[in-house]
Amino acid sequence: MSLGLVSVLLILFVVIGAIATKRVEICLFLACLIGAIVLYGTHALSELGGIFVEALENNAWVMLIVLLLGGFIALLQSSNGHLGFPKIVDKICDTERKTLLMTFLMGVVIFIEELLNAMTIGACMKTHYDKKKIPRETLAYLLDATGGPICVMIPISGWGVCLMSMFVQEDAFLSLGSNHIKSYLSAAPFCFYPIATLIIVFLFCMGIMPKLGGMKKAYKRVEDTGMVYSEKSKKYNQTISENVVDGKIIDFIIPVGVLIALTVITGDLITAVIGAIVVCAIMYIPRKIISSEDLFPILSRGFSDMLVVDIVLLLTFVLQIITGKMGMTDYIIEKVQPYMIGSLFPVMIFVLVAVLCFCTASLVGVCALVAPIAFPLGAILGVNTLLVMAAIMSGAGFGSHACFYSDATLVSSRIAGIDNLEHATSQLPYVIIAAAISLVAFIVAGIVI
């Protein structure tokens, strides 16, 4: 059996194992260990240790950015600045349409991290939805449909950092220029699933997109019974907190503004995130929002929140090195190229990433496995690199939004106070419409571009 074939079997092992166990990190580690044994036999452990060191050395800046961004998000949450949004919301949301549009607008503005997005908007808007007799299914849909789709297109979001860290490993991406952030943003106009989803959400908020499927039933329930959530979701709404935490929106907007400005000015995410953290400390400590003693424990908590992401990234980098030594990319290209049509390649990558992310709920792991194959194969087929990037980003956005048990879907349903399956099924018609539009768009783009 050739080493190239073994490398493909290792990838299949990770995919199938992740679908079966929902534990992609364990499957990745086992694949790394098996690959090292195949390559080095009795010296597998020592060689594997060396590969881990190599992966850390080559990708230390990426893993540091992920940790620092986690610390920054933890500081933002500790300031409660995101909870300042209700003061603005109270003055504006006097109709159902304005309430929905404000939810959409906040979903676009709070792009730093999709779970922070959902938690912030949910905390701000839930009572407004209840007062306007808008089904909780609608709130959950808007939380989920603006979180992942917008974050995946922004290079300074948690999602963007992870994806860009994978793309910079590829020669095709590096050929776009030395400004990685600009290269990443260049693919955003071709991210058809996130764009289609955001357009559908906007049309829904304007009352142009009709209520479909489970969403239509939810509105009918409210009309007939006045209940904004179903009997099945009552258990998620038993405890109502009386403690309302105050926050100033300026404590959110200024640090995020500094992060964006420094990213644009310096082109260096590490500098930008460190600068934003320093601004948080300067703003929060003198005003006793946090104490100086709490600063590093808060940062450490944020680091630990991102540790799982870093572990998955490290394991995927190690597996990439191992499969690279086995000649996986060359093997796949040799076997697949005669049957590939360049114009259909983008839509095939979109479908592949979307299906795997939907099945595994491991967006980071799937994208890290697909990127080393998609970029070089796309280059050989003459496919526009931006379309390859956009197909991966769109597939990831679909996975985050559509998967019944992804972090974003689970958090959106819990924050909205409804059953997870009720949320997933009520938004399903809109997911299908966005996916269908994306399929057609990638086919057309693959032919035209």
Short mmCIF file of C-alpha atoms in Angstrom, two decimals:
data_model
loop_
_atom_site.label_atom_id
_atom_site.label_comp_id
_atom_site.label_asym_id
_atom_site.label_seq_id
_atom_site.Cartn_x
_atom_site.Cartn_y
_atom_site.Cartn_z
CA MET A 1 0.00 0.00 0.00
CA SER A 2 1.44 3.39 -0.99
CA LEU A 3 2.01 6.08 1.63
CA GLY A 4 -0.22 8.43 -0.38
CA LEU A 5 -3.14 6.05 0.00
CA VAL A 6 -2.41 5.65 3.72
CA SER A 7 -2.54 9.44 4.13
CA VAL A 8 -5.97 9.55 2.48
CA LEU A 9 -7.19 6.76 4.76
CA LEU A 10 -5.98 8.78 7.76
CA ILE A 11 -8.08 11.75 6.65
CA LEU A 12 -11.11 9.48 6.14
CA PHE A 13 -10.50 8.06 9.61
CA VAL A 14 -10.64 11.56 11.09
CA VAL A 15 -13.80 12.48 9.19
CA ILE A 16 -15.69 9.27 9.94
CA GLY A 17 -14.46 9.21 13.54
CA ALA A 18 -15.51 12.82 14.09
CA ILE A 19 -18.98 12.12 12.69
CA ALA A 20 -19.36 9.04 14.89
CA THR A 21 -17.88 10.40 18.15
CA LYS A 22 -18.22 14.20 17.80
CA ARG A 23 -14.65 14.33 19.23
CA VAL A 24 -12.49 15.54 16.39
CA GLU A 25 -9.46 16.30 18.59
CA ILE A 26 -9.15 12.67 19.71
CA CYS A 27 -9.50 11.45 16.12
CA LEU A 28 -6.86 13.94 14.97
CA PHE A 29 -4.41 12.81 17.64
CA LEU A 30 -4.94 9.13 16.80
CA ALA A 31 -4.44 9.88 13.10
CA CYS A 32 -1.18 11.70 13.92
CA LEU A 33 0.01 8.78 16.05
CA ILE A 34 -0.90 6.15 13.43
CA GLY A 35 0.76 8.23 10.71
CA ALA A 36 3.95 8.53 12.76
CA ILE A 37 3.99 4.76 13.36
CA VAL A 38 3.61 4.10 9.63
CA LEU A 39 6.39 6.56 8.79
CA TYR A 40 8.88 5.87 11.59
CA GLY A 41 8.04 2.51 13.16
CA THR A 42 9.72 2.09 16.55
CA HIS A 43 10.92 5.71 16.52
CA ALA A 44 7.39 7.01 16.11
CA LEU A 45 7.05 8.76 19.48
CA SER A 46 10.34 10.64 19.33
CA GLU A 47 9.74 11.68 15.72
CA LEU A 48 6.17 12.71 16.53
CA GLY A 49 7.49 14.89 19.34
CA GLY A 50 9.80 16.58 16.86
CA ILE A 51 6.90 17.19 14.46
CA PHE A 52 4.88 18.80 17.26
CA VAL A 53 7.80 21.15 17.95
CA GLU A 54 8.07 21.95 14.23
CA ALA A 55 4.35 22.67 14.00
CA LEU A 56 4.55 24.96 17.04
CA GLU A 57 7.58 26.82 15.69
CA ASN A 58 5.99 27.35 12.28
CA ASN A 59 2.60 28.43 13.59
CA ALA A 60 3.35 30.09 16.95
CA TRP A 61 2.06 33.47 15.75
CA VAL A 62 -1.28 31.98 14.71
CA MET A 63 -1.81 30.21 18.01
CA LEU A 64 -0.77 33.35 19.90
CA ILE A 65 -3.32 35.43 17.99
CA VAL A 66 -6.07 32.94 18.86
CA LEU A 67 -5.16 33.08 22.57
CA LEU A 68 -4.86 36.89 22.62
CA LEU A 69 -8.22 37.26 20.88
CA GLY A 70 -9.74 35.01 23.55
CA GLY A 71 -8.31 37.28 26.25
CA PHE A 72 -9.63 40.37 24.49
CA ILE A 73 -13.13 38.87 24.22
CA ALA A 74 -13.04 37.97 27.93
CA LEU A 75 -12.18 41.59 28.80
CA LEU A 76 -15.05 42.87 26.64
CA GLN A 77 -17.45 40.51 28.39
CA SER A 78 -16.16 41.51 31.84
CA SER A 79 -16.77 45.19 31.09
CA ASN A 80 -20.43 44.47 30.25
CA GLY A 81 -20.03 47.10 27.53
CA HIS A 82 -22.05 44.94 25.17
CA LEU A 83 -24.98 45.25 27.58
CA GLY A 84 -25.11 48.97 26.86
CA PHE A 85 -26.92 48.25 23.62
CA PRO A 86 -30.38 47.93 25.30
CA LYS A 87 -30.35 51.64 26.15
CA ILE A 88 -30.26 52.43 22.44
CA VAL A 89 -32.65 49.61 21.62
CA ASP A 90 -35.30 50.89 24.07
CA LYS A 91 -35.50 54.20 22.24
CA ILE A 92 -35.74 52.76 18.74
CA CYS A 93 -37.64 49.44 18.82
CA ASP A 94 -41.25 50.58 18.98
CA THR A 95 -42.48 48.29 16.17
CA GLU A 96 -41.89 44.68 15.15
CA ARG A 97 -40.02 45.67 11.99
CA LYS A 98 -37.69 48.03 13.87
CA THR A 99 -37.07 45.33 16.48
CA LEU A 100 -36.09 42.81 13.81
CA LEU A 101 -33.95 45.31 11.92
CA MET A 102 -32.14 46.34 15.12
CA THR A 103 -31.38 42.67 15.79
CA PHE A 104 -29.99 42.34 12.27
CA LEU A 105 -27.91 45.52 12.58
CA MET A 106 -26.43 44.47 15.92
CA GLY A 107 -25.60 41.06 14.45
CA VAL A 108 -23.55 42.76 11.74
CA VAL A 109 -21.85 45.23 14.12
CA ILE A 110 -20.86 42.71 16.81
CA PHE A 111 -18.62 40.61 14.56
CA ILE A 112 -15.74 39.81 16.90
CA GLU A 113 -16.99 36.37 17.92
CA GLU A 114 -20.18 34.53 16.98
CA LEU A 115 -21.04 33.30 20.50
CA LEU A 116 -20.45 36.77 21.97
CA ASN A 117 -22.67 38.01 19.16
CA ALA A 118 -25.50 35.65 20.09
CA MET A 119 -25.22 36.20 23.85
CA THR A 120 -25.07 39.99 23.55
CA ILE A 121 -28.00 40.37 21.17
CA GLY A 122 -30.08 37.75 22.95
CA ALA A 123 -29.65 39.50 26.29
CA CYS A 124 -30.61 42.82 24.70
CA MET A 125 -33.57 41.74 22.59
CA LYS A 126 -35.44 38.91 24.31
CA THR A 127 -37.76 41.14 26.34
CA HIS A 128 -38.47 43.33 23.29
CA TYR A 129 -39.50 40.26 21.29
CA ASP A 130 -41.83 39.17 24.09
CA LYS A 131 -43.41 42.63 24.34
CA LYS A 132 -43.99 42.75 20.59
CA LYS A 133 -45.28 39.14 20.60
CA ILE A 134 -42.59 37.99 18.17
CA PRO A 135 -41.88 34.22 18.36
CA ARG A 136 -38.66 33.21 20.08
CA GLU A 137 -37.95 31.08 17.00
CA THR A 138 -37.47 34.35 15.12
CA LEU A 139 -34.96 35.62 17.67
CA ALA A 140 -33.01 32.36 17.54
CA TYR A 141 -32.98 32.47 13.73
CA LEU A 142 -31.66 36.03 13.61
CA LEU A 143 -29.00 35.27 16.26
CA ASP A 144 -27.78 32.22 14.37
CA ALA A 145 -28.06 33.67 10.87
CA THR A 146 -26.04 36.82 11.60
CA GLY A 147 -23.38 35.29 13.89
CA GLY A 148 -21.41 32.74 11.86
CA PRO A 149 -22.09 34.21 8.39
CA ILE A 150 -20.74 37.66 9.26
CA CYS A 151 -17.85 36.40 11.41
CA VAL A 152 -16.56 34.08 8.69
CA MET A 153 -16.01 37.01 6.30
CA ILE A 154 -14.16 39.25 8.78
CA PRO A 155 -10.42 38.49 9.16
CA ILE A 156 -10.19 40.00 12.66
CA SER A 157 -13.00 37.87 14.08
CA GLY A 158 -12.24 34.65 15.93
CA TRP A 159 -13.40 32.68 12.92
CA GLY A 160 -11.46 34.81 10.46
CA VAL A 161 -8.22 34.36 12.39
CA CYS A 162 -8.60 30.58 12.38
CA LEU A 163 -9.36 30.36 8.67
CA MET A 164 -6.64 32.80 7.68
CA SER A 165 -4.14 30.80 9.75
CA MET A 166 -4.90 27.80 7.54
CA PHE A 167 -4.81 29.74 4.29
CA VAL A 168 -1.36 31.25 4.93
CA GLN A 169 0.09 27.74 4.81
CA GLU A 170 -0.78 27.53 1.12
CA ASP A 171 1.35 28.86 -1.76
CA ALA A 172 -1.74 29.82 -3.78
CA PHE A 173 -2.91 32.13 -0.98
CA LEU A 174 0.58 33.62 -0.48
CA SER A 175 0.75 34.40 -4.20
CA LEU A 176 -2.11 36.88 -3.73
CA GLY A 177 0.25 39.27 -1.90
CA SER A 178 2.01 39.92 1.37
CA ASN A 179 -1.00 41.62 2.99
CA HIS A 180 -2.86 38.54 4.24
CA ILE A 181 -5.80 40.52 5.63
CA LYS A 182 -6.37 42.21 2.26
CA SER A 183 -6.12 38.84 0.51
CA TYR A 184 -8.68 37.34 2.90
CA LEU A 185 -11.08 40.25 2.42
CA SER A 186 -10.74 39.90 -1.36
CA ALA A 187 -12.59 36.57 -1.14
CA ALA A 188 -15.53 38.04 0.84
CA PRO A 189 -17.55 39.14 -2.24
CA PHE A 190 -17.55 35.50 -3.39
CA CYS A 191 -18.74 34.09 -0.05
CA PHE A 192 -22.13 33.33 -1.51
CA TYR A 193 -23.66 31.43 1.42
CA PRO A 194 -22.96 34.10 4.09
CA ILE A 195 -24.07 36.85 1.71
CA ALA A 196 -27.24 35.00 0.68
CA THR A 197 -28.06 34.28 4.31
CA LEU A 198 -27.64 37.92 5.35
CA ILE A 199 -29.79 39.11 2.43
CA ILE A 200 -32.52 36.60 3.34
CA VAL A 201 -32.42 37.75 6.97
CA PHE A 202 -32.75 41.39 5.90
CA LEU A 203 -35.70 40.56 3.62
CA PHE A 204 -37.27 38.60 6.49
CA CYS A 205 -36.90 41.60 8.79
CA MET A 206 -38.50 43.85 6.17
CA GLY A 207 -41.45 41.48 5.83
CA ILE A 208 -40.58 40.66 2.21
CA MET A 209 -39.38 37.10 2.83
CA PRO A 210 -42.46 35.05 3.81
CA LYS A 211 -42.79 32.94 6.92
CA LEU A 212 -42.09 29.34 5.97
CA GLY A 213 -42.36 25.91 7.60
CA GLY A 214 -41.77 25.91 11.33
CA MET A 215 -41.47 29.71 11.40
CA LYS A 216 -44.96 30.06 9.93
CA LYS A 217 -46.29 27.66 12.59
CA ALA A 218 -44.56 29.69 15.32
CA TYR A 219 -46.26 32.92 14.19
CA LYS A 220 -49.58 31.04 14.01
CA ARG A 221 -49.05 29.82 17.59
CA VAL A 222 -48.49 33.37 18.81
CA GLU A 223 -51.56 34.56 16.95
CA ASP A 224 -53.76 31.80 18.41
CA THR A 225 -52.38 31.50 21.96
CA GLY A 226 -50.19 34.53 22.63
CA MET A 227 -47.32 32.19 23.57
CA VAL A 228 -43.96 33.35 22.20
CA TYR A 229 -42.51 29.88 22.81
CA SER A 230 -44.01 26.39 22.65
CA GLU A 231 -44.97 24.03 25.46
CA LYS A 232 -41.82 22.05 24.63
CA SER A 233 -39.65 25.11 25.34
CA LYS A 234 -41.28 26.05 28.67
CA LYS A 235 -38.49 24.32 30.59
CA TYR A 236 -36.00 26.84 29.19
CA ASN A 237 -37.99 29.78 30.54
CA GLN A 238 -38.71 28.85 34.16
CA THR A 239 -36.08 31.02 35.80
CA ILE A 240 -36.11 34.74 35.16
CA SER A 241 -33.20 36.71 36.56
CA GLU A 242 -34.09 39.88 38.44
CA ASN A 243 -30.53 41.19 38.37
CA VAL A 244 -30.06 43.52 35.43
CA VAL A 245 -26.40 44.21 34.79
CA ASP A 246 -25.66 47.69 33.50
CA GLY A 247 -23.01 48.52 30.95
CA LYS A 248 -21.77 51.40 28.85
CA ILE A 249 -21.67 50.80 25.12
CA ILE A 250 -18.52 52.94 24.85
CA ASP A 251 -16.63 50.20 26.74
CA PHE A 252 -17.37 47.89 23.84
CA ILE A 253 -17.14 50.23 20.86
CA ILE A 254 -13.81 51.94 21.64
CA PRO A 255 -11.72 48.75 22.15
CA VAL A 256 -13.25 47.15 19.05
CA GLY A 257 -12.63 50.37 17.10
CA VAL A 258 -8.99 50.35 18.22
CA LEU A 259 -8.65 46.71 17.14
CA ILE A 260 -9.99 47.53 13.67
CA ALA A 261 -7.92 50.71 13.31
CA LEU A 262 -4.64 49.09 14.38
CA THR A 263 -5.30 46.14 12.09
CA VAL A 264 -5.78 48.47 9.13
CA ILE A 265 -2.81 50.70 10.03
CA THR A 266 -0.25 48.03 10.95
CA GLY A 267 -1.53 45.01 9.03
CA ASP A 268 -0.46 42.94 12.05
CA LEU A 269 -3.14 41.22 14.12
CA ILE A 270 -0.86 40.55 17.09
CA THR A 271 -0.05 44.26 17.40
CA ALA A 272 -3.72 45.13 16.97
CA VAL A 273 -5.02 42.71 19.61
CA ILE A 274 -2.32 43.66 22.14
CA GLY A 275 -3.13 47.34 21.53
CA ALA A 276 -6.83 46.68 22.05
CA ILE A 277 -6.11 44.81 25.29
CA VAL A 278 -3.98 47.73 26.54
CA VAL A 279 -6.85 50.12 25.73
CA CYS A 280 -9.24 47.89 27.68
CA ALA A 281 -6.92 48.02 30.72
CA ILE A 282 -6.58 51.81 30.47
CA MET A 283 -10.35 52.26 30.19
CA TYR A 284 -11.52 49.69 32.73
CA ILE A 285 -9.06 49.72 35.66
CA PRO A 286 -9.15 53.44 36.62
CA ARG A 287 -12.98 53.38 36.49
CA LYS A 288 -12.99 50.19 38.61
CA ILE A 289 -14.90 48.21 36.01
CA ILE A 290 -12.27 45.59 36.74
CA SER A 291 -9.45 45.71 39.28
CA SER A 292 -5.77 45.51 38.42
CA GLU A 293 -5.66 42.19 40.27
CA ASP A 294 -8.41 40.80 38.03
CA LEU A 295 -6.78 41.80 34.74
CA PHE A 296 -4.58 38.76 34.22
CA PRO A 297 -7.04 36.22 35.66
CA ILE A 298 -9.61 37.51 33.15
CA LEU A 299 -7.08 37.29 30.34
CA SER A 300 -6.15 33.77 31.47
CA ARG A 301 -9.79 32.74 31.42
CA GLY A 302 -10.05 34.05 27.88
CA PHE A 303 -6.90 32.16 26.91
CA SER A 304 -8.34 28.94 28.33
CA ASP A 305 -11.58 29.45 26.38
CA MET A 306 -9.54 29.39 23.17
CA LEU A 307 -7.28 26.53 24.22
CA VAL A 308 -9.47 23.88 22.58
CA VAL A 309 -9.30 25.79 19.29
CA ASP A 310 -5.51 25.98 19.57
CA ILE A 311 -5.29 22.25 20.31
CA VAL A 312 -7.35 21.40 17.22
CA LEU A 313 -5.23 23.79 15.14
CA LEU A 314 -1.99 22.29 16.43
CA LEU A 315 -3.14 18.73 15.76
CA THR A 316 -4.23 19.66 12.24
CA PHE A 317 -0.86 21.31 11.58
CA VAL A 318 0.89 18.16 12.81
CA LEU A 319 -1.34 15.95 10.64
CA GLN A 320 -0.62 18.22 7.66
CA ILE A 321 3.12 17.70 8.16
CA ILE A 322 2.70 13.92 8.46
CA THR A 323 0.43 13.60 5.43
CA GLY A 324 2.77 15.94 3.55
CA LYS A 325 5.66 13.57 4.23
CA MET A 326 3.45 10.79 2.88
CA GLY A 327 2.81 12.75 -0.31
CA MET A 328 -0.95 13.05 0.19
CA THR A 329 -1.50 16.15 -1.96
CA ASP A 330 0.44 14.77 -4.93
CA TYR A 331 -1.34 11.42 -4.60
CA ILE A 332 -4.82 12.99 -4.56
CA ILE A 333 -4.02 15.32 -7.44
CA GLU A 334 -2.68 12.41 -9.49
CA LYS A 335 -5.79 10.30 -8.90
CA VAL A 336 -8.45 13.01 -9.08
CA GLN A 337 -7.22 15.49 -11.68
CA PRO A 338 -8.27 13.47 -14.78
CA TYR A 339 -11.87 13.46 -13.55
CA MET A 340 -12.10 17.08 -12.35
CA ILE A 341 -13.73 19.93 -14.23
CA GLY A 342 -12.19 23.24 -13.21
CA SER A 343 -15.42 25.20 -13.59
CA LEU A 344 -17.21 22.90 -11.11
CA PHE A 345 -14.38 22.77 -8.59
CA PRO A 346 -15.57 25.71 -6.40
CA VAL A 347 -19.08 24.28 -5.99
CA MET A 348 -17.61 20.85 -5.19
CA ILE A 349 -15.42 22.32 -2.44
CA PHE A 350 -18.39 24.27 -1.05
CA VAL A 351 -20.51 21.12 -0.89
CA LEU A 352 -17.68 19.05 0.60
CA VAL A 353 -16.91 21.52 3.39
CA ALA A 354 -20.61 22.20 4.05
CA VAL A 355 -21.49 18.51 4.36
CA LEU A 356 -18.50 17.67 6.55
CA CYS A 357 -19.05 20.67 8.82
CA PHE A 358 -22.76 19.83 9.10
CA CYS A 359 -21.96 16.22 10.01
CA THR A 360 -19.08 16.83 12.41
CA ALA A 361 -19.79 20.31 13.88
CA SER A 362 -16.01 20.72 13.74
CA LEU A 363 -15.54 23.71 11.50
CA VAL A 364 -11.89 24.31 12.34
CA GLY A 365 -10.93 20.65 11.92
CA VAL A 366 -12.75 20.22 8.60
CA CYS A 367 -11.35 23.40 7.03
CA ALA A 368 -7.84 22.51 8.16
CA LEU A 369 -8.14 19.11 6.49
CA VAL A 370 -9.65 20.41 3.24
CA ALA A 371 -7.48 23.50 2.64
CA PRO A 372 -4.18 21.64 1.93
CA ILE A 373 -5.95 19.65 -0.78
CA ALA A 374 -8.24 22.33 -2.22
CA PHE A 375 -5.65 25.04 -2.81
CA PRO A 376 -3.03 23.06 -4.79
CA LEU A 377 -5.65 21.08 -6.71
CA GLY A 378 -7.45 24.30 -7.57
CA ALA A 379 -4.18 25.86 -8.75
CA ILE A 380 -3.47 22.93 -11.08
CA LEU A 381 -7.01 23.10 -12.49
CA GLY A 382 -6.59 26.83 -13.07
CA VAL A 383 -9.36 27.82 -10.63
CA ASN A 384 -9.34 31.34 -9.22
CA THR A 385 -7.81 31.17 -5.73
CA LEU A 386 -10.37 33.62 -4.35
CA LEU A 387 -13.16 31.23 -5.38
CA VAL A 388 -11.42 28.34 -3.62
CA MET A 389 -11.10 30.44 -0.45
CA ALA A 390 -14.70 31.62 -0.68
CA ALA A 391 -15.96 28.05 -1.17
CA ILE A 392 -14.20 26.95 2.03
CA MET A 393 -15.42 30.03 3.93
CA SER A 394 -18.97 29.56 2.67
CA GLY A 395 -19.00 25.87 3.56
CA ALA A 396 -17.80 26.75 7.05
CA GLY A 397 -20.48 29.44 7.35
CA PHE A 398 -23.11 26.89 6.33
CA GLY A 399 -21.81 24.40 8.90
CA SER A 400 -21.92 26.94 11.72
CA HIS A 401 -25.43 28.04 10.78
CA ALA A 402 -27.11 24.81 9.73
CA CYS A 403 -25.60 22.09 11.96
CA PHE A 404 -28.13 21.10 14.63
CA TYR A 405 -25.45 20.74 17.31
CA SER A 406 -22.86 23.37 16.40
CA ASP A 407 -21.87 25.83 19.13
CA ALA A 408 -23.62 28.70 17.37
CA THR A 409 -26.90 26.81 16.93
CA LEU A 410 -26.93 25.52 20.51
CA VAL A 411 -26.12 28.91 22.03
CA SER A 412 -28.64 30.73 19.80
CA SER A 413 -31.46 28.40 20.85
CA ARG A 414 -30.57 28.53 24.56
CA ILE A 415 -30.22 32.32 24.60
CA ALA A 416 -33.59 32.62 22.87
CA GLY A 417 -35.10 30.16 25.36
CA ILE A 418 -36.34 27.53 22.92
CA ASP A 419 -35.63 23.88 22.19
CA ASN A 420 -32.65 23.36 19.91
CA LEU A 421 -34.50 21.18 17.39
CA GLU A 422 -37.36 23.68 17.22
CA HIS A 423 -34.84 26.34 16.31
CA ALA A 424 -33.03 24.16 13.77
CA THR A 425 -36.21 23.07 12.01
CA SER A 426 -37.85 26.53 12.00
CA GLN A 427 -34.83 28.08 10.26
CA LEU A 428 -34.31 25.11 7.91
CA PRO A 429 -36.31 26.51 4.93
CA TYR A 430 -34.16 29.65 4.93
CA VAL A 431 -30.98 27.58 5.21
CA ILE A 432 -32.06 25.52 2.20
CA ILE A 433 -32.86 28.62 0.13
CA ALA A 434 -29.46 30.18 0.92
CA ALA A 435 -27.68 26.91 0.14
CA ALA A 436 -29.49 26.57 -3.20
CA ILE A 437 -28.58 30.13 -4.16
CA SER A 438 -24.97 29.42 -3.21
CA LEU A 439 -24.84 26.29 -5.35
CA VAL A 440 -26.01 28.16 -8.41
CA ALA A 441 -23.71 31.11 -7.68
CA PHE A 442 -20.60 28.93 -7.33
CA ILE A 443 -21.43 27.09 -10.57
CA VAL A 444 -21.87 30.37 -12.45
CA ALA A 445 -18.75 31.91 -10.86
CA GLY A 446 -16.70 28.82 -11.69
CA ILE A 447 -17.69 29.13 -15.34
CA VAL A 448 -17.37 32.90 -15.65
CA ILE A 449 -14.34 33.75 -13.51
#
